[in-house]
Short mmCIF file of C-alpha atoms and ligand atoms in Angstrom, two decimals:
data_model
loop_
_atom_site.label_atom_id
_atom_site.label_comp_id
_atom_site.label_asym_id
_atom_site.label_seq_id
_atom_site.Cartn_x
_atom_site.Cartn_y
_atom_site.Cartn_z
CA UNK A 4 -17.22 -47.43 -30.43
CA UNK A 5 -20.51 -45.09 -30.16
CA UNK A 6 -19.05 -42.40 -32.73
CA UNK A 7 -20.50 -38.96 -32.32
CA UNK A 8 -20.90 -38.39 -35.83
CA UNK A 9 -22.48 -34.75 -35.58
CA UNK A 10 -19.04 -34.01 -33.57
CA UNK A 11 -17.39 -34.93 -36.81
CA UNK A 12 -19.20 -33.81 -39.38
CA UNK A 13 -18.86 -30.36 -37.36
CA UNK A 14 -15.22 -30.63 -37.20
CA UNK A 15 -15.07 -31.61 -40.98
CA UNK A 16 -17.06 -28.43 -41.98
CA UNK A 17 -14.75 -26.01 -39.91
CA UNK A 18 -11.70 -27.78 -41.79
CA UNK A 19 -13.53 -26.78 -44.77
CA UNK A 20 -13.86 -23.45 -43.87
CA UNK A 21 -10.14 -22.85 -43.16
CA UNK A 22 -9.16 -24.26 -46.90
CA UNK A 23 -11.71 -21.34 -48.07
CA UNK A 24 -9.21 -19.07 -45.78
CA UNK A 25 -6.39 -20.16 -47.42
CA UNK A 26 -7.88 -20.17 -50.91
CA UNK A 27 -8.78 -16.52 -50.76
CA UNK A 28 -5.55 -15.60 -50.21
CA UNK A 29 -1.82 -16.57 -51.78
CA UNK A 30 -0.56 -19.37 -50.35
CA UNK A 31 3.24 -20.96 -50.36
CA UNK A 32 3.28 -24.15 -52.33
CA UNK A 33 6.08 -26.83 -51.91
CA UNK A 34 7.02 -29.71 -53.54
CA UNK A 35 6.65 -33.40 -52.37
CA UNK A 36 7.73 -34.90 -56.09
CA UNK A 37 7.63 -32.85 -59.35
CA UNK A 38 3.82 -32.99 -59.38
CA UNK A 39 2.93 -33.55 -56.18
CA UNK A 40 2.53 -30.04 -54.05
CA UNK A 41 1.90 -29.48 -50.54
CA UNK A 42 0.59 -25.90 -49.70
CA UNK A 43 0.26 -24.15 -46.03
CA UNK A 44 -3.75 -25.12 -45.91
CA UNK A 45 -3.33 -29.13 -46.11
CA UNK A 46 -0.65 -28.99 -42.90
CA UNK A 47 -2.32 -26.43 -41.03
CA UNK A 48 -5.66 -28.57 -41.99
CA UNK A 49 -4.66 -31.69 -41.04
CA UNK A 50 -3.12 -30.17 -37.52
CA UNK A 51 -6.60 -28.95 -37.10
CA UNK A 52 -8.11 -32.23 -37.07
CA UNK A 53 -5.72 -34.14 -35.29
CA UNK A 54 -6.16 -32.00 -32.63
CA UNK A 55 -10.09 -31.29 -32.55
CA UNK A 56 -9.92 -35.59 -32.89
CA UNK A 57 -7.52 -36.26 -30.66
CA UNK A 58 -9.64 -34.04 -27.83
CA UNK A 59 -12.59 -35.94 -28.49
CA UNK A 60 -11.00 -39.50 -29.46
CA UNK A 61 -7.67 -39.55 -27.53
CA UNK A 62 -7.27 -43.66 -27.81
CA UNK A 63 -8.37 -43.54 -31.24
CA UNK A 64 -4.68 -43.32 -34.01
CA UNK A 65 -4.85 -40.73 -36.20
CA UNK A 66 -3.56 -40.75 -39.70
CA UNK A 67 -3.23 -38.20 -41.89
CA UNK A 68 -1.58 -37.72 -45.42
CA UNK A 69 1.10 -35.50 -44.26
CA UNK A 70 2.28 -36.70 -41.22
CA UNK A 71 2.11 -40.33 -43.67
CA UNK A 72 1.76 -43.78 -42.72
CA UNK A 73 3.90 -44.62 -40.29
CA UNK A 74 2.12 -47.69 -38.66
CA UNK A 75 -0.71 -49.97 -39.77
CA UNK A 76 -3.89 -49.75 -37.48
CA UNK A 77 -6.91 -51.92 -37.30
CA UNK A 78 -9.23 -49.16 -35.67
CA UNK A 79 -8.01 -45.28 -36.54
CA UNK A 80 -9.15 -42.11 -38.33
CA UNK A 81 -7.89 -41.67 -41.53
CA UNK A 82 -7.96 -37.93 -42.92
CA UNK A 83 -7.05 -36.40 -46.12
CA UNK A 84 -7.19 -32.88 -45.10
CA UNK A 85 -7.04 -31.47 -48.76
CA UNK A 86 -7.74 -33.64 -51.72
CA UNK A 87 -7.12 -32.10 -54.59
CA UNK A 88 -4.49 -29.94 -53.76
CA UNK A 89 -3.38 -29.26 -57.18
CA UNK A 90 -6.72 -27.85 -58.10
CA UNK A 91 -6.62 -25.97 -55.35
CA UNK A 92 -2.78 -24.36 -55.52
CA UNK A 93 -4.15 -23.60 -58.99
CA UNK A 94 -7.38 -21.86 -58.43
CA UNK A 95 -9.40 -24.59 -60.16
CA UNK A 96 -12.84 -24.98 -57.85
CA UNK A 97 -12.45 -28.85 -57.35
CA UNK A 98 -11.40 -29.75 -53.65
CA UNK A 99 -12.61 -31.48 -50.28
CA UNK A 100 -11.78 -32.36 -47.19
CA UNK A 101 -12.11 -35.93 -46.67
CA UNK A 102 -12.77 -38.41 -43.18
CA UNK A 103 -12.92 -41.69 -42.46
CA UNK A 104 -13.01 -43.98 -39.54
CA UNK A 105 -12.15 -47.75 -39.51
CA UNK A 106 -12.98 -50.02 -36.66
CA UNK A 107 -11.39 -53.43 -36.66
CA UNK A 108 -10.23 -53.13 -40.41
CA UNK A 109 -13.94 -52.42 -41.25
CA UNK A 110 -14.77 -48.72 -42.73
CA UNK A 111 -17.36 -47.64 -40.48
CA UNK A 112 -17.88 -43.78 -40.66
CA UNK A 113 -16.98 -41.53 -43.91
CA UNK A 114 -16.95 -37.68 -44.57
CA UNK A 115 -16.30 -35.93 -47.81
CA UNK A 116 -16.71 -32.02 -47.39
CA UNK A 117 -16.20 -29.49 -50.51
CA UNK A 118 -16.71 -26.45 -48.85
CA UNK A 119 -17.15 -24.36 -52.31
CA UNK A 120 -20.26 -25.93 -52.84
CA UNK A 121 -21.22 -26.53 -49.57
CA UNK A 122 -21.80 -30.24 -50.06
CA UNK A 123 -21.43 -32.71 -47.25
CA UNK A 124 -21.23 -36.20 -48.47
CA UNK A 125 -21.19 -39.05 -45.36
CA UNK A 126 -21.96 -42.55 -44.75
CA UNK A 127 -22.38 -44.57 -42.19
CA UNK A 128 -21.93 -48.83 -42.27
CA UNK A 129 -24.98 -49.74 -42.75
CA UNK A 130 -27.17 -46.75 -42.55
CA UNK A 131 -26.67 -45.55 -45.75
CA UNK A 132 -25.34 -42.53 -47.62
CA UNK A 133 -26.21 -39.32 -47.64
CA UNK A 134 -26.04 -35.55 -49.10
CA UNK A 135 -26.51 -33.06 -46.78
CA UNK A 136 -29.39 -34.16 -45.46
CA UNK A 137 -30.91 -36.66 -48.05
CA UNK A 138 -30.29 -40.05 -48.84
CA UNK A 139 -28.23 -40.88 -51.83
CA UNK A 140 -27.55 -44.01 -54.04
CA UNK A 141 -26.01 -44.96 -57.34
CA UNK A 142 -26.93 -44.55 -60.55
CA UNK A 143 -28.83 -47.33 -62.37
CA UNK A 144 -27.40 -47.01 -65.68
CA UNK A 145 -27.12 -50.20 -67.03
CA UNK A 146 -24.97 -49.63 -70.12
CA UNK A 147 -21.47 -48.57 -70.14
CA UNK A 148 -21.88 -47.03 -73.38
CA UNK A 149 -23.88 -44.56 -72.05
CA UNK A 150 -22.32 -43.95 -68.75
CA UNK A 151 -19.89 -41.18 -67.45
CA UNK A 152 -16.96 -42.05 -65.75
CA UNK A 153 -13.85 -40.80 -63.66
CA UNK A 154 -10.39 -41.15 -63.14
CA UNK A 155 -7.44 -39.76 -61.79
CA UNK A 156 -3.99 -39.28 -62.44
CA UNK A 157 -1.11 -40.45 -60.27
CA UNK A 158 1.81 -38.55 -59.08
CA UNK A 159 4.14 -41.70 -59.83
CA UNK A 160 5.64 -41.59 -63.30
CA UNK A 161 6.17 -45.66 -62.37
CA UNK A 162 1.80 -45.84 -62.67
CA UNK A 163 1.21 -43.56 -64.55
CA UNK A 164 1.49 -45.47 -67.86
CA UNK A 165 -0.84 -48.15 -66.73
CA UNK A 166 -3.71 -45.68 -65.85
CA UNK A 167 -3.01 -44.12 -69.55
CA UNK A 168 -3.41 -47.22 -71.19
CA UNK A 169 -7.11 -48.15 -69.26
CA UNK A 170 -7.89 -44.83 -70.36
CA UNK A 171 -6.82 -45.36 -73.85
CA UNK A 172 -8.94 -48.76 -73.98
CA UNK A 173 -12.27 -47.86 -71.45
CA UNK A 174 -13.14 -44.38 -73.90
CA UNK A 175 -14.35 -45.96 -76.97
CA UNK A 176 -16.51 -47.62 -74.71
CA UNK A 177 -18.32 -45.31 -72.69
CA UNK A 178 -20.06 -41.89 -72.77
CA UNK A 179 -17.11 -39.45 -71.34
CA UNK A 180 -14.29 -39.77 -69.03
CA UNK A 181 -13.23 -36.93 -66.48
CA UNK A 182 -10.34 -36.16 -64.66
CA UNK A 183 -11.60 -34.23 -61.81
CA UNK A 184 -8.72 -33.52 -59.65
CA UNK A 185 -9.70 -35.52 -56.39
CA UNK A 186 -10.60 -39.26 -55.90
CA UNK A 187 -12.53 -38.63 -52.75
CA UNK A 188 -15.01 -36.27 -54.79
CA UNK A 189 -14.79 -38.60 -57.47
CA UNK A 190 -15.72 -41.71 -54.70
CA UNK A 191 -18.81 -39.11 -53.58
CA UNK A 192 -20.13 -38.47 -57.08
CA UNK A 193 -20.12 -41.73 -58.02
CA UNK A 194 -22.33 -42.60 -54.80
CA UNK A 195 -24.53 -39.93 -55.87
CA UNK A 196 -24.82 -41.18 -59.32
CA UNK A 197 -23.19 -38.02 -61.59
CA UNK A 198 -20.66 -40.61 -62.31
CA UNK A 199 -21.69 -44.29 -63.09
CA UNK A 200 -18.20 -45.47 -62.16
CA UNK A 201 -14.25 -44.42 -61.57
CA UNK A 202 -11.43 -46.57 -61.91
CA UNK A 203 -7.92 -45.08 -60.56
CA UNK A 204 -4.48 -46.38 -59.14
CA UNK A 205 -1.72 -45.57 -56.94
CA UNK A 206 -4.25 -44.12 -54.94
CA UNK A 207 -3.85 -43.80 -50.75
CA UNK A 208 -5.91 -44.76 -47.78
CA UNK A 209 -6.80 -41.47 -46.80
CA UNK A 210 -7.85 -40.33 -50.84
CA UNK A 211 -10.20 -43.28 -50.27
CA UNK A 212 -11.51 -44.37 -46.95
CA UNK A 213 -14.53 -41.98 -47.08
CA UNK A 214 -15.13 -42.45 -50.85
CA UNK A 215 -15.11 -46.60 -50.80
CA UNK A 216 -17.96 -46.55 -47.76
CA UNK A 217 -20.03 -43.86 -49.43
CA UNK A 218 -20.44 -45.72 -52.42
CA UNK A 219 -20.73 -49.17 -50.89
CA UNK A 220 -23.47 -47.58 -48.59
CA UNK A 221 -25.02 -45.78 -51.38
CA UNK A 222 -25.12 -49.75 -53.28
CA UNK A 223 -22.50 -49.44 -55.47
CA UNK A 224 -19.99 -51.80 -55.13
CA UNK A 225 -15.84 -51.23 -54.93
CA UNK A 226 -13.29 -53.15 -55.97
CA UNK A 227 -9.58 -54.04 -56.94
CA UNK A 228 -8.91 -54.46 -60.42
CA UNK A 229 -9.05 -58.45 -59.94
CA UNK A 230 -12.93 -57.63 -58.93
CA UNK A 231 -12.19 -58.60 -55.06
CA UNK A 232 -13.38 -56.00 -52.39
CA UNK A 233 -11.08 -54.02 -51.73
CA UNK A 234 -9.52 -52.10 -48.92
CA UNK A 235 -8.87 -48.21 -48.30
CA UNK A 236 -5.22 -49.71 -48.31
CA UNK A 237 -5.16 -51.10 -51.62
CA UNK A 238 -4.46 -48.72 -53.53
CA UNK A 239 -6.40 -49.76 -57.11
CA UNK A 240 -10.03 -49.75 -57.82
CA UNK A 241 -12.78 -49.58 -59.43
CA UNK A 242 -16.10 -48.64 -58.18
CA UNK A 243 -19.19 -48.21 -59.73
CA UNK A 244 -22.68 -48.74 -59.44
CA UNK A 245 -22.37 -52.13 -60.13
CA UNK A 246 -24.21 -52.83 -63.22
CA UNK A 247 -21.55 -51.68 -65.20
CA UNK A 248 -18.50 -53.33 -63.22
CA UNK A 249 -18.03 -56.53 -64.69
CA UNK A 250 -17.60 -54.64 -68.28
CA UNK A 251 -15.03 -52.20 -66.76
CA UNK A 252 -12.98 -55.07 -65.29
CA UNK A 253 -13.33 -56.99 -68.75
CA UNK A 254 -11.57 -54.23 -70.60
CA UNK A 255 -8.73 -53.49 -67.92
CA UNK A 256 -7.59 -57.21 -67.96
CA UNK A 257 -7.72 -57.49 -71.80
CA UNK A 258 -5.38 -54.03 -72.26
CA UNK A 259 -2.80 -55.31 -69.65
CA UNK A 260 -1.70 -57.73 -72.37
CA UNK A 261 1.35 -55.70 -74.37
CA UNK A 262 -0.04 -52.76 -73.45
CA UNK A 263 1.72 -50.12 -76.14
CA UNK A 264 3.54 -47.38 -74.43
CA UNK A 265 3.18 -43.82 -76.50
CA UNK A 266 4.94 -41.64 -74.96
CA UNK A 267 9.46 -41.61 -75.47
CA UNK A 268 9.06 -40.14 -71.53
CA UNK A 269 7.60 -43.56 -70.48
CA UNK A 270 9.20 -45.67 -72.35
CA UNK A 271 12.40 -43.98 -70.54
CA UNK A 272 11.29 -44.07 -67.14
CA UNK A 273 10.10 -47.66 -67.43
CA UNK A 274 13.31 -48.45 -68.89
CA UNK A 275 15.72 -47.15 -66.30
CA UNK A 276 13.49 -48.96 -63.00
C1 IPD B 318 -4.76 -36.70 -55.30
C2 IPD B 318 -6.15 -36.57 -55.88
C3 IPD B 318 -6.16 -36.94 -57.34
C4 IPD B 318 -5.61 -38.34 -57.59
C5 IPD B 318 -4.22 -38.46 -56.96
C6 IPD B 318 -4.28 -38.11 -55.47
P1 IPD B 318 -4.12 -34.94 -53.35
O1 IPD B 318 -4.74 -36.36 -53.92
O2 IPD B 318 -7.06 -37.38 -55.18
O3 IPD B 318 -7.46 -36.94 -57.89
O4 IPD B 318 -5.54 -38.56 -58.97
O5 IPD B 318 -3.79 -39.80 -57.13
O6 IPD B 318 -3.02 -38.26 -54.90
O7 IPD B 318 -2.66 -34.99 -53.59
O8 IPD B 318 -4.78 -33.86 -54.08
O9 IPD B 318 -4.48 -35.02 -51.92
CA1 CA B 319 -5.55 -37.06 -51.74
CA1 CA B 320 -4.14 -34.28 -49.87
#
């Protein structure tokens, strides 16, 4: 399909500009799990964009994060219309609205907006990646000891020890480590090289779809912890910018063996699934 990508990057900006709305005032927050919140702006966001898409693209699916998955689609639009809403129920200036658009299982369009900052990250296959309006690409760090990573947290209690114990055994090895709140803004800096890699899990097709094209298209590369390419639906990865991949991967698959679990809360949960 000929995608009219100023159409959605235009859509995507006036998304982001109703989360500022919302963010300026008090908002109701409900809960999805004990962590996992849902406010006012990421229903009346994504309602926003299935419409304005729908208009434009009536044949193409849409899916969004809380209307959920309920079918599997080779060609749709898949929209997180507030990532990071923790950060943003809590004030904390780290949030985006991300876009992406798969034809024939293939990732061919992505959009990351944060609208605090004003900074548009998109992609297209095989055009490259952009901010704004100039042309980004990875970092070229070559040594994970001096390289800054990211990585997220998951919601599930059931994942949640895994992450912690990469965690535990990637920050000896590496400069820093932050948790910034959203994976798609996590995807974006990584293709704009203020991270030199992220590694998370349990993540979903729409925290990812935009992220995994702008930092293949920026030449990083994105995989699943096994180092195959990986899907928007699989829900682990790593990306980087490549030259420190292979070390990353190393590290995961030697801390999977008897990994030691810390915390009496994990050890409980584990225990009783
Ligand atoms: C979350 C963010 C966060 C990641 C979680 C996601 P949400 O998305 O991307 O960084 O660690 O796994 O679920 O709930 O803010 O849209
Ligand atoms: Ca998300
Ligand atoms: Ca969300």
């Amino acid at each position: 399909m000929n995608l009219d990508i100023e159409y959605l990057k235009e859509v995507v900006n006036k998304a982001g500009k109703i989360l500022i709305e919302f963010y300026k005032k008090n908002i109701t927050i409900n809960y999805k799990g004990p962590r996992d919140l849902v406010t006012e702006a990421d229903t009346t966001v994504e309602k926003f964009l299935k419409e304005n898409l729908k208009k434009q693209f009536p044949d193409v699916p849409f899916i969004g994060e809380e209307e959920g998955l309920k079918e599997q689609f080779d060609t749709c639009f898949i929209v997180d219309p507030l990532d990071g809403t923790t950060n943003f129920a809590h004030h904390y200036p780290a949030y985006c609205v991300s876009l992406g658009y798969i034809e024939s299982k293939d990732i061919k369009f992505g959009v990351v907006y944060d609208p605090l900052r004003k900074e548009m990250f998109w992609a297209k296959k095989g055009k490259g990646a952009y901010l704004n309006k100039h042309k980004i690409t990875v970092s070229k760090q070559r040594e994970l000891k001096k390289s800054l990573l990211a990585t997220g947290f998951p919601y599930s209690d059931l994942v949640m020890p895994r992450i912690l114990n990469y965690f535990n055994h990637i920050i000896p090895h590496c400069q820093g480590i932050r948790r910034g709140g959203s994976a798609a803004l996590d995807l974006s800096y990584t293709a704009c090289a203020r991270f030199d890699g992220f590694f998370e899990l349990g993540l979903k097709p729409w925290d990812v779809s935009a992220g995994i094209l702008l930092v293949r298209e920026a030449g990083g590369v994105v995989t699943n912890l096994e180092g195959n390419e990986s899907t928007p639906f699989d829900g682990e990865y790593v990306a980087t910018n490549g030259y420190i991949h292979q070390e990353i991967l190393e590290i995961i698959k030697k801390s999977e063996i008897n990994f030691p679990l810390f915390s009496e809360y994990f050890k409980k949960v584990l225990n009783d699934n």
